[in-house]
XYZ file of C-alpha atoms in Angstrom:
599
model
C 64.738 169.749 -15.827
C 67.077 166.853 -15.516
C 66.696 163.433 -13.848
C 69.149 160.940 -12.426
C 69.789 158.016 -14.679
C 68.527 154.640 -13.352
C 72.022 153.185 -13.119
C 72.894 155.883 -10.504
C 69.563 156.309 -8.937
C 69.300 152.649 -8.089
C 72.912 151.933 -7.202
C 73.003 149.764 -4.107
C 73.894 151.565 -0.851
C 74.217 148.364 1.365
C 75.070 144.792 0.974
C 71.401 143.816 1.245
C 70.611 145.683 -1.997
C 73.347 143.852 -4.078
C 71.877 141.699 -6.727
C 73.389 138.484 -8.172
C 76.771 138.616 -6.119
C 75.757 136.653 -3.013
C 79.025 134.783 -2.831
C 80.974 138.094 -2.477
C 78.449 139.677 -0.099
C 78.433 136.719 2.287
C 82.262 136.578 2.415
C 82.485 140.315 3.141
C 79.671 140.255 5.700
C 81.295 137.425 7.631
C 84.664 139.116 7.624
C 83.148 142.325 8.908
C 81.177 140.661 11.623
C 84.122 138.579 12.832
C 86.670 141.412 12.529
C 88.923 139.442 10.200
C 89.795 142.275 7.913
C 92.366 141.964 5.130
C 94.434 144.929 4.201
C 93.913 144.564 0.408
C 91.018 143.450 -1.677
C 90.887 142.736 -5.388
C 87.474 142.720 -7.162
C 87.388 141.318 -10.694
C 84.621 140.962 -13.256
C 83.149 142.421 -16.468
C 81.800 145.888 -16.638
C 78.637 146.907 -14.726
C 78.651 143.989 -12.201
C 79.246 146.079 -9.107
C 83.010 146.348 -8.489
C 82.931 150.092 -7.617
C 79.664 149.655 -5.671
C 81.076 146.983 -3.526
C 84.129 149.099 -2.816
C 81.921 151.987 -1.621
C 79.810 149.841 0.535
C 82.974 148.328 2.044
C 84.357 151.789 2.782
C 81.101 152.722 4.546
C 81.116 149.507 6.595
C 84.667 150.223 7.854
C 83.899 153.893 8.681
C 80.245 153.952 9.717
C 79.540 155.285 13.261
C 75.764 154.726 13.296
C 72.967 157.150 13.623
C 74.009 158.031 17.195
C 77.648 158.321 16.438
C 78.839 155.555 18.760
C 78.848 152.555 16.307
C 81.812 150.529 15.103
C 82.726 148.324 12.229
C 79.445 146.817 10.823
C 78.230 144.561 8.046
C 75.174 146.869 7.631
C 76.133 150.512 7.226
C 73.403 152.925 8.451
C 73.617 155.227 5.489
C 72.575 158.267 7.500
C 75.786 159.058 9.509
C 78.190 161.737 8.122
C 80.712 159.168 6.908
C 78.073 157.094 4.954
C 76.558 160.191 3.446
C 79.950 161.630 2.438
C 81.117 158.464 0.809
C 77.829 158.191 -1.170
C 78.309 161.754 -2.331
C 82.049 161.170 -3.226
C 83.438 163.819 -0.895
C 84.756 161.740 2.141
C 88.337 162.824 2.621
C 89.546 159.398 3.694
C 88.004 157.566 0.743
C 90.169 158.142 -2.409
C 89.089 156.748 -5.769
C 91.952 156.665 -8.333
C 91.266 155.850 -12.015
C 94.346 153.916 -13.151
C 93.317 154.325 -16.777
C 94.237 158.120 -16.752
C 96.687 157.996 -13.742
C 98.835 155.053 -14.618
C 102.273 156.479 -14.072
C 104.667 156.049 -11.191
C 104.462 159.793 -10.278
C 100.587 159.531 -9.494
C 101.039 156.367 -7.413
C 103.997 157.803 -5.507
C 101.919 160.914 -4.712
C 99.086 158.630 -3.385
C 101.394 156.522 -1.294
C 102.979 159.626 0.221
C 99.676 160.475 1.883
C 99.584 156.955 3.298
C 101.816 157.915 6.316
C 99.182 160.279 7.706
C 96.416 158.862 9.728
C 92.703 159.270 8.801
C 91.309 162.778 9.104
C 87.658 162.104 9.620
C 87.104 158.327 9.463
C 88.223 155.079 11.158
C 90.218 153.855 7.992
C 91.752 155.366 5.052
C 90.551 153.424 1.920
C 92.350 153.678 -1.326
C 90.198 152.422 -4.260
C 92.206 152.010 -7.544
C 89.911 151.292 -10.496
C 91.080 149.476 -13.667
C 94.308 148.682 -11.681
C 95.668 146.485 -14.620
C 96.295 149.795 -16.567
C 99.078 150.735 -14.227
C 102.604 150.742 -15.578
C 105.183 148.343 -14.453
C 107.128 150.978 -12.435
C 103.873 152.032 -10.777
C 103.146 148.451 -9.684
C 106.711 148.062 -8.285
C 106.404 151.400 -6.409
C 103.308 150.210 -4.505
C 104.406 146.641 -3.806
C 106.020 147.357 -0.396
C 103.110 149.500 0.853
C 100.518 147.016 -0.491
C 102.268 144.162 1.419
C 102.624 145.882 4.777
C 100.360 148.940 4.976
C 99.606 150.749 8.210
C 96.742 149.401 10.313
C 94.462 152.250 9.255
C 94.972 151.837 5.516
C 92.895 149.498 3.232
C 93.458 148.976 -0.488
C 90.682 148.118 -2.718
C 91.631 147.235 -6.290
C 89.208 146.686 -9.200
C 89.881 145.348 -12.678
C 88.152 143.836 -15.655
C 91.261 142.043 -16.767
C 92.971 140.258 -13.846
C 95.363 138.420 -16.288
C 97.346 141.761 -16.672
C 97.853 142.223 -12.956
C 101.305 140.923 -11.815
C 101.260 137.954 -9.744
C 103.237 139.805 -7.005
C 100.191 142.060 -6.616
C 97.662 139.198 -6.839
C 99.443 137.393 -4.023
C 99.089 140.337 -1.702
C 95.291 140.709 -2.170
C 92.209 138.858 -1.202
C 90.535 138.197 -4.573
C 86.774 138.228 -5.332
C 85.399 137.445 -8.747
C 82.025 139.223 -9.378
C 80.139 137.044 -11.863
C 78.174 138.153 -14.866
C 74.394 138.216 -13.862
C 72.009 135.695 -15.521
C 69.190 137.130 -17.632
C 66.494 136.073 -15.203
C 68.189 138.002 -12.340
C 68.509 141.056 -14.454
C 64.961 140.834 -15.491
C 63.683 140.537 -11.979
C 65.677 143.593 -10.849
C 64.377 145.628 -13.779
C 60.849 144.667 -12.816
C 61.426 146.123 -9.335
C 62.962 149.227 -10.661
C 60.134 149.871 -13.181
C 57.527 149.233 -10.479
C 59.192 151.773 -8.300
C 59.211 154.257 -11.195
C 55.560 153.381 -12.011
C 56.463 152.736 -15.674
C 54.228 150.151 -17.611
C 56.089 147.227 -19.122
C 55.530 143.669 -20.298
C 57.539 140.576 -19.461
C 58.731 140.035 -23.095
C 60.418 143.403 -23.182
C 62.302 142.781 -19.917
C 63.373 139.400 -21.257
C 64.875 141.101 -24.216
C 66.626 143.783 -22.127
C 67.935 141.061 -19.836
C 69.482 139.189 -22.569
C 70.922 142.286 -24.378
C 72.748 143.327 -21.102
C 74.916 140.213 -21.304
C 75.396 140.000 -17.573
C 75.915 143.714 -16.809
C 73.324 145.352 -14.608
C 74.576 148.848 -15.490
C 74.082 148.060 -19.210
C 70.556 146.748 -18.489
C 69.575 149.850 -16.605
C 71.030 152.056 -19.380
C 69.145 150.152 -21.990
C 65.987 150.513 -19.901
C 66.479 154.342 -19.785
C 66.922 154.323 -23.569
C 63.844 152.050 -24.019
C 61.693 154.350 -21.788
C 62.625 157.355 -24.064
C 62.184 155.371 -27.235
C 58.756 154.036 -26.210
C 57.471 157.362 -24.816
C 57.218 156.345 -21.184
C 56.376 152.592 -21.598
C 58.024 149.350 -22.550
C 56.574 147.147 -25.159
C 58.225 144.160 -26.855
C 57.958 145.380 -30.520
C 59.380 148.720 -29.557
C 62.223 147.320 -27.485
C 62.975 144.702 -30.135
C 63.201 147.438 -32.719
C 65.478 149.595 -30.456
C 68.018 146.931 -29.706
C 67.855 145.393 -33.177
C 66.911 141.932 -31.911
C 65.676 139.352 -34.404
C 61.897 138.675 -34.307
C 61.326 135.009 -33.226
C 58.970 134.715 -36.132
C 61.908 134.854 -38.565
C 63.814 132.228 -36.622
C 60.822 129.857 -36.575
C 60.343 130.272 -40.296
C 64.024 129.518 -41.021
C 63.898 126.340 -38.771
C 60.744 125.227 -40.334
C 62.330 125.534 -43.769
C 65.311 123.531 -42.549
C 62.937 120.859 -41.033
C 61.283 120.601 -44.421
C 64.606 120.568 -46.258
C 63.225 123.348 -48.330
C 66.405 125.133 -49.727
C 64.297 127.603 -51.646
C 62.459 128.706 -48.491
C 65.819 129.139 -46.746
C 67.082 131.460 -49.526
C 63.837 133.545 -49.457
C 64.054 133.816 -45.679
C 67.606 135.106 -45.860
C 66.588 137.587 -48.541
C 63.799 138.839 -46.366
C 66.310 139.417 -43.472
C 68.462 141.368 -45.848
C 65.519 143.603 -46.975
C 64.515 144.179 -43.379
C 68.062 145.080 -42.380
C 68.207 142.378 -39.677
C 71.748 141.568 -38.610
C 73.151 138.252 -39.780
C 75.160 137.901 -36.570
C 72.001 138.463 -34.542
C 70.058 135.917 -36.556
C 72.843 133.286 -35.884
C 72.748 134.103 -32.211
C 69.032 133.789 -32.058
C 69.242 130.620 -34.017
C 71.735 129.123 -31.521
C 69.471 130.250 -28.624
C 66.486 128.512 -30.294
C 68.443 125.333 -30.965
C 69.634 125.321 -27.342
C 65.999 125.531 -26.176
C 64.964 122.740 -28.574
C 67.799 120.570 -27.223
C 66.519 121.013 -23.691
C 62.939 119.984 -24.863
C 64.421 116.876 -26.571
C 66.702 115.571 -23.958
C 65.523 117.126 -20.617
C 61.886 118.298 -21.104
C 61.335 118.495 -17.376
C 64.012 121.194 -17.099
C 62.561 123.308 -19.880
C 61.562 126.933 -19.124
C 57.743 126.836 -19.441
C 57.390 130.669 -19.102
C 58.881 131.456 -22.592
C 56.302 133.170 -24.887
C 57.241 130.875 -27.869
C 57.177 127.657 -25.839
C 54.732 125.870 -28.110
C 56.724 126.775 -31.204
C 59.989 125.505 -29.824
C 58.339 122.294 -28.546
C 56.817 121.651 -31.945
C 60.166 122.262 -33.691
C 62.040 120.040 -31.205
C 59.743 117.157 -32.205
C 60.653 117.577 -35.942
C 64.355 117.342 -35.446
C 66.453 114.495 -34.291
C 68.592 115.238 -31.217
C 71.885 114.629 -33.120
C 70.673 116.996 -35.859
C 69.934 119.681 -33.267
C 73.446 119.387 -31.832
C 75.030 119.496 -35.338
C 73.041 122.685 -36.271
C 73.955 124.353 -32.977
C 77.720 123.753 -33.692
C 77.383 125.024 -37.224
C 75.699 128.222 -36.102
C 78.441 128.896 -33.459
C 81.107 128.236 -36.060
C 79.455 130.547 -38.531
C 79.448 133.564 -36.146
C 83.264 133.299 -36.055
C 83.442 133.101 -39.879
C 81.193 136.168 -40.601
C 84.199 138.525 -40.641
C 85.835 136.322 -43.348
C 82.894 136.346 -45.750
C 82.571 138.852 -48.462
C 78.853 139.292 -47.508
C 77.347 138.430 -44.070
C 74.058 137.569 -45.555
C 75.759 135.271 -47.955
C 77.605 133.680 -45.040
C 74.245 133.243 -43.289
C 72.677 131.672 -46.382
C 75.678 129.284 -46.749
C 75.449 128.254 -43.168
C 71.709 127.266 -43.473
C 72.501 125.459 -46.790
C 75.388 123.750 -45.043
C 72.947 122.567 -42.394
C 70.810 120.919 -45.216
C 73.842 119.391 -46.841
C 75.238 117.693 -43.611
C 72.011 116.319 -42.075
C 72.878 113.047 -40.335
C 71.435 109.817 -41.673
C 71.702 110.304 -45.433
C 69.692 112.594 -47.622
C 67.092 114.845 -46.101
C 63.376 114.384 -46.933
C 62.214 116.490 -49.915
C 59.657 119.324 -49.629
C 56.123 117.998 -49.723
C 56.899 114.616 -48.189
C 57.969 112.981 -51.518
C 60.749 110.406 -51.724
C 64.241 111.740 -52.582
C 65.366 111.359 -56.058
C 67.316 108.154 -56.732
C 71.107 108.428 -57.116
C 72.575 108.260 -60.538
C 74.688 105.188 -61.396
C 78.280 105.535 -60.311
C 77.371 108.253 -57.740
C 79.134 106.354 -55.079
C 76.322 104.597 -53.255
C 76.836 100.956 -53.871
C 73.560 99.129 -54.203
C 72.693 95.671 -52.978
C 71.012 93.425 -55.466
C 67.278 93.088 -54.595
C 66.080 89.680 -53.633
C 63.682 88.119 -56.187
C 60.191 87.238 -55.016
C 59.079 83.593 -55.042
C 57.266 82.831 -58.273
C 54.485 80.778 -56.627
C 53.792 82.702 -53.362
C 53.203 86.151 -52.109
C 55.819 85.824 -49.395
C 59.357 84.640 -49.577
C 60.518 82.364 -46.656
C 63.460 83.318 -44.605
C 65.545 80.415 -45.875
C 65.703 81.994 -49.356
C 67.446 85.082 -48.074
C 70.731 85.554 -49.936
C 73.504 87.489 -48.288
C 76.148 89.448 -50.175
C 78.896 87.121 -51.421
C 82.037 87.187 -49.383
C 85.513 86.728 -50.788
C 86.750 83.095 -50.424
C 90.259 83.855 -49.192
C 90.186 85.497 -45.917
C 92.674 88.208 -45.211
C 95.653 87.494 -42.929
C 95.116 88.315 -39.176
C 97.364 91.467 -39.307
C 95.228 93.087 -42.029
C 92.160 95.063 -40.986
C 88.979 93.473 -42.064
C 87.095 96.631 -43.180
C 86.519 100.383 -42.837
C 83.754 100.116 -40.251
C 84.718 101.894 -37.061
C 84.478 100.146 -33.656
C 81.169 100.878 -32.028
C 80.748 101.709 -28.336
C 79.805 98.628 -26.252
C 76.162 98.573 -25.268
C 75.015 98.641 -21.746
C 73.327 95.335 -21.829
C 75.259 92.069 -21.071
C 77.226 91.141 -24.085
C 79.818 88.502 -24.723
C 82.997 89.204 -22.857
C 86.040 90.079 -24.970
C 88.270 87.129 -25.452
C 90.956 87.280 -22.843
C 94.530 87.605 -24.149
C 97.267 85.471 -22.515
C 99.364 86.879 -19.780
C 102.444 87.367 -21.870
C 104.596 88.660 -19.132
C 104.835 85.237 -17.608
C 105.405 83.247 -20.855
C 108.378 81.047 -21.127
C 110.359 80.397 -24.137
C 107.677 77.969 -25.418
C 104.477 79.916 -25.204
C 101.037 78.311 -25.389
C 98.134 79.155 -27.603
C 95.545 79.628 -24.931
C 94.153 82.703 -26.689
C 93.488 80.959 -29.944
C 91.689 78.087 -27.936
C 89.554 80.732 -26.251
C 88.561 82.086 -29.607
C 87.585 78.712 -30.863
C 85.675 78.031 -27.640
C 83.648 81.274 -27.995
C 82.889 81.689 -31.628
C 81.139 84.684 -33.063
C 77.412 84.531 -33.189
C 76.152 83.234 -36.530
C 72.839 82.806 -38.261
C 71.505 83.183 -41.799
C 69.516 86.315 -40.848
C 72.566 87.607 -38.874
C 74.859 87.102 -41.854
C 72.572 88.946 -44.303
C 71.968 91.830 -41.881
C 75.600 92.230 -41.047
C 76.383 92.259 -44.768
C 73.720 94.878 -45.514
C 74.931 97.110 -42.645
C 78.564 96.886 -43.840
C 77.491 97.901 -47.408
C 75.335 100.800 -46.120
C 78.272 102.070 -44.030
C 80.701 101.694 -46.942
C 78.345 103.606 -49.268
C 77.847 106.396 -46.744
C 74.077 105.913 -46.488
C 73.940 105.871 -42.647
C 75.996 107.708 -39.973
C 75.859 109.007 -36.463
C 72.974 107.517 -34.323
C 71.395 105.797 -37.308
C 74.639 103.808 -37.864
C 74.824 102.952 -34.201
C 71.098 101.736 -34.339
C 71.957 99.388 -37.249
C 75.124 98.185 -35.619
C 73.434 97.362 -32.221
C 70.389 95.617 -33.903
C 69.620 91.908 -34.179
C 67.602 90.834 -37.234
C 64.757 88.591 -36.037
C 62.586 88.319 -39.169
C 62.618 89.148 -42.829
C 60.198 88.469 -45.721
C 59.235 89.932 -49.027
C 55.494 90.497 -49.681
C 54.054 92.111 -52.810
C 57.413 93.466 -53.736
C 58.055 95.116 -50.373
C 60.897 93.878 -48.230
C 59.753 93.624 -44.601
C 62.427 93.570 -41.769
C 62.156 93.326 -38.021
C 65.085 94.278 -35.895
C 65.510 93.845 -32.075
C 67.375 96.671 -30.390
C 68.645 96.491 -26.848
C 68.988 100.194 -26.180
C 65.815 102.102 -25.826
C 67.487 105.303 -26.871
C 68.066 103.962 -30.284
C 64.655 102.479 -30.689
C 62.966 105.629 -31.968
C 60.823 106.485 -34.911
C 63.283 108.992 -36.138
C 66.111 106.464 -36.283
C 63.762 103.915 -37.888
C 62.633 106.193 -40.643
C 66.169 107.222 -41.548
C 67.325 103.575 -41.405
C 64.375 102.452 -43.592
C 65.174 105.192 -46.108
C 68.875 104.043 -46.265
C 67.836 100.396 -46.708
C 65.551 101.309 -49.519
C 68.370 102.985 -51.312
C 70.830 100.057 -50.638
C 68.389 97.248 -51.738
C 66.709 99.120 -54.545
C 63.248 98.101 -53.493
C 60.704 99.432 -51.024
C 61.470 98.482 -47.402
C 59.198 98.432 -44.338
C 61.215 98.304 -41.034
C 59.976 97.776 -37.535
C 62.160 98.248 -34.378
C 61.350 96.377 -31.098
C 63.179 96.554 -27.815
C 64.731 93.445 -26.512
C 67.872 91.413 -26.091
C 70.129 91.575 -29.180
C 72.410 88.522 -29.353
C 73.569 88.604 -33.068
C 74.463 92.183 -33.961
C 77.072 93.519 -36.406
C 78.720 95.136 -33.389
C 79.160 91.751 -31.613
C 80.505 90.169 -34.860
C 83.092 92.912 -35.216
C 84.085 92.409 -31.606
C 84.461 88.684 -32.098
C 86.411 89.265 -35.303
C 88.848 91.730 -33.585
C 89.374 89.248 -30.804
C 90.169 86.522 -33.404
C 92.609 88.735 -35.219
C 94.222 89.796 -31.938
C 94.661 86.206 -30.831
C 96.140 85.103 -34.198
C 98.541 88.011 -34.070
C 99.661 87.051 -30.538
C 100.135 83.413 -31.624
C 102.107 84.482 -34.601
C 104.502 86.527 -32.413
C 104.763 83.823 -29.770
C 105.644 81.136 -32.340
C 108.126 83.385 -34.117
C 111.616 81.781 -34.189
C 113.440 85.016 -33.528
C 111.251 85.894 -30.573
C 111.621 82.475 -28.975
C 115.369 82.627 -29.434
C 115.581 86.119 -27.780
C 113.383 84.750 -24.880
C 115.682 81.794 -24.349
C 118.804 83.816 -24.754
C 117.962 86.537 -22.261
C 116.396 85.004 -19.054
C 114.964 88.415 -17.962
C 113.400 89.188 -21.297
C 109.668 89.124 -21.696
C 106.932 90.279 -24.155
C 105.257 93.445 -22.819
C 101.470 92.668 -22.135
C 99.122 94.379 -24.576
C 101.892 95.443 -26.789
C 100.848 93.255 -29.754
C 98.365 94.771 -32.080
C 97.183 93.418 -35.484
C 98.066 95.757 -38.265
């Protein structure tokens, strides 16, 4: 006894049964109802999305005569007339399906086109369906061009391909093209549930979710996997059985690996990868599941209202999302995607997976990761590259040191010339709050031979913000950046902060910073910045972040310094003897605006 496979048994026989291709169905329905029929259609898309199915439904719509035999072209084929039944059975004489993969020569196409001169025998239209049309040879394409452009009124071409890039543009321009999209997992899951309910086969939602993801957008693949799962599970679908069949990675392994990364426990990471090797779980599948988990965590971090609350591991992902900073999640996601492409280059795929997770630990933003067990990280050895700032001595007669005794890092007495860059700190993005306007440069295009120094005056009129606390904080931030102690969003937090208070009590340096951007005023950024300051100062630091207007930040100081150097460079050019001589010699000469840049 044999049974029809699900992919054939539940193939749609009408437009209303098509799943996931509403944009194609709507266009074809409207064209059929309005009688605006094209002579050639091209359906593109990956395997198993319905290209051949749409072609057969279109052929039935063109040739259907209705149950009474007096119908015309319709958008809803009856499915009971002789033409509809013959097309479904594959024996309709006026509907020809040609597989271009095995009939790609000019002889087969010429033989097909020779029959085009004869009118339909049993139907209203002749429909030629050429599957995998991109496999045709160049001479075969050339042989069909003329007929494809001006076919008889009773002839319709339907072409299907999974690779439209290989179809000549001369063919594409003669066809009405429809792209059938890969189906999202939730659409596949809903259709599988309807099929299994009709088959009266028990299942659980988690098993359908696995099958929907494993199908990768192909409904035919999903139904074939469902057939296999029914046989593998002896007539029922359970998540452990389906997971074992398709080789999917158990989410418990993923949560354990992410938990080890969150704790910066390298030994646990190595043990987890060794466990995956012993269980025979694919390294590529593990990286794919890791990327999926990180994507879910990123949604919980940045758009919690859009998170899918129906996932079985919702609580685990939400808990892990709270233990990672958003920038860390984005970095880990990129590393996992990159590692999947590098698996083929590695001598051992499990070794590549282990190196990827260790790389995640090595490149965590914001300095060194926390050590397992919550202890402080080991101090860096002298000469390791992290330049420390000398700690401030406590007052001998009081527990607290006043703000006035704060000492900033000494600066060199001779300032560099205006065309020399002041330091390695990159330019931060401007904050959204009102900040001081950049100093306007003079309109050089209208300068005469004796330019003014308006820009320099503007710089003097708008000096950079300055205060003892601001000087000390700017110096500390510069040293932390140069030592590589802060990066990414932690560095941005430091650059956009205004130091409002500082004191030393019982050997602990207390700092209070005012941050204008609420997105930077988070506990995660505070902890990482506090850790970096502890390393830089060589003494315990307690840091507090408050939201408010920041008027004296390292970012504003850098902005004012850049404007000062720009103005000095412009003044230097304008006062140059050679430049002034050229401007006076050539009346039409001018200095191009914004072309002067300090080196």
